[in-house]
């Protein structure tokens, strides 16, 4: 790849076959697969260069606990309730998705799961195994059998991130396989010429730069920092949603922001909070209110292992009814808790609590964006050359409520498919000579103000009045030219909040992760709404059939 000064002191210009924006499971899987096919890849990474021992890591992948939901062919079953199949995994995914999961898109993703996981194991990911070397499997909400493989007990994401980064490091040393990182860099624009992607503009160390490429993959993760408290790391600021909207792509299902039922309750704390994995309930944990009563009794036949939207709402109801600020996860029935859940135990301890007390205070916390940039089954968006994979994308797998641990699986499968698309586009040469325009002024709301407003008006429960207030607040955002990473993020948060609010306002029913107090019923037929950016405004785009 050539590197040259771009313009008179304006920055740096590079070329690549593929630009990957984001360094989590989808992004690095795509980068590795593309490099193995001989493509030159640039990964634009918002975080610092990878070091496994950093206290805080930039990707949500790193913080994933529960594991990867995957059907393993020929796996030894441990009883009649433990016989798995793609059909059963599909049925569980459809049930959790509350009528909006697209079975035609979903089945092939689930069916590709095992080969993708096998490739990950080949890159060095070390999942937990029993004494006979069989992969251990756990259960989480909405799964009718044990099908979730895990690593390091509850450190699955950290193990995957480590394996992917180690595999990338080996390629970086191999002159035949080119993966180059731009660390501490944020993409400010996907460059599009005549409807076709030509690369990205980015900001790194106060310097602007460009990478010319025929294909750009958005793998930027989620949107947790729309809210004051979230299970997501600080980089989850909706960057890819904003980039895609500004490039002309469609988004859908953004109203379905999944709140995890069990985020550690720490009064008044902001930012990333400790997740208490659903696998804790899969291994015998029980949710009880302040008086010790079950939170989920009578709510759903699967009880504490009901789909996530159901349990999160049951927790919210218990908090309302008791007037107590949290509920408790009773872990007295979980064998060997600290050995099985070392990450959760460390998080509890660092909040000044002791897992041996057997009662963990928890509240629902913003966790996962079920919708996103609309893609087809090969990660293509509506913009020629722009791909999206992982949490930022909306493939149709998650519907209105993602089934636990389907996200790492989706990132792996769609990362591989995105790489295959990039391989097919390698000979398209972008013009790539246009000047690097500095971004124009964008609406940017103060981050804390935005997060507090979203936490009050657009969280687990919404109403027309609250949404109208939220829309007015966003409309009043002052405009300025983003000049720092933080300001680029704030502009992305502001635009995405506008899109989430528009989507939540348009959905006058309750479904999955979207609960309207003024429209409590679920419509008989569920459909997704698509939106795009037109003259700076979020407008419904009515994309038929929801393919990209
Ligand atoms: C968890 O471990 O509970 C989170 C898993 C997920 O979000 O899929």
Short mmCIF file of C-alpha atoms and ligand atoms in Angstrom, two decimals, residues 63-67 140 258 260-262 275-281 308 367-368 402-408, ligand 1:
data_model
loop_
_atom_site.label_atom_id
_atom_site.label_comp_id
_atom_site.label_asym_id
_atom_site.label_seq_id
_atom_site.Cartn_x
_atom_site.Cartn_y
_atom_site.Cartn_z
CA UNK A 63 -16.84 -7.43 27.07
CA UNK A 64 -19.11 -10.21 25.79
CA UNK A 65 -19.54 -12.71 28.57
CA UNK A 66 -22.13 -15.41 27.89
CA UNK A 67 -20.69 -16.76 24.68
CA UNK A 140 -29.28 -18.13 28.39
CA UNK A 258 -32.16 -4.03 23.97
CA UNK A 260 -30.06 -6.31 29.42
CA UNK A 261 -32.06 -7.33 32.52
CA UNK A 262 -29.02 -7.61 34.76
CA UNK A 275 -22.74 -6.81 32.97
CA UNK A 276 -23.99 -9.80 34.93
CA UNK A 277 -24.26 -12.48 32.27
CA UNK A 278 -27.54 -14.24 31.59
CA UNK A 279 -25.51 -17.41 31.89
CA UNK A 280 -25.65 -16.80 35.67
CA UNK A 281 -29.38 -17.50 35.42
CA UNK A 308 -34.50 -10.72 27.38
CA UNK A 367 -26.93 -3.26 25.98
CA UNK A 368 -27.51 -3.91 22.27
CA UNK A 402 -32.07 -10.29 19.86
CA UNK A 403 -31.72 -13.81 21.20
CA UNK A 404 -28.84 -13.92 23.69
CA UNK A 405 -25.41 -14.77 22.28
CA UNK A 406 -26.55 -14.64 18.65
CA UNK A 407 -24.52 -11.47 18.17
CA UNK A 408 -21.00 -12.91 18.26
C1 LIG B 1 -24.77 -12.12 28.53
O1 LIG B 1 -23.77 -12.79 28.78
O2 LIG B 1 -25.77 -12.10 29.22
C2 LIG B 1 -24.78 -11.28 27.29
C3 LIG B 1 -24.88 -12.14 26.12
C4 LIG B 1 -25.44 -11.34 24.98
O3 LIG B 1 -25.66 -10.15 25.09
O4 LIG B 1 -25.69 -11.97 23.94
#
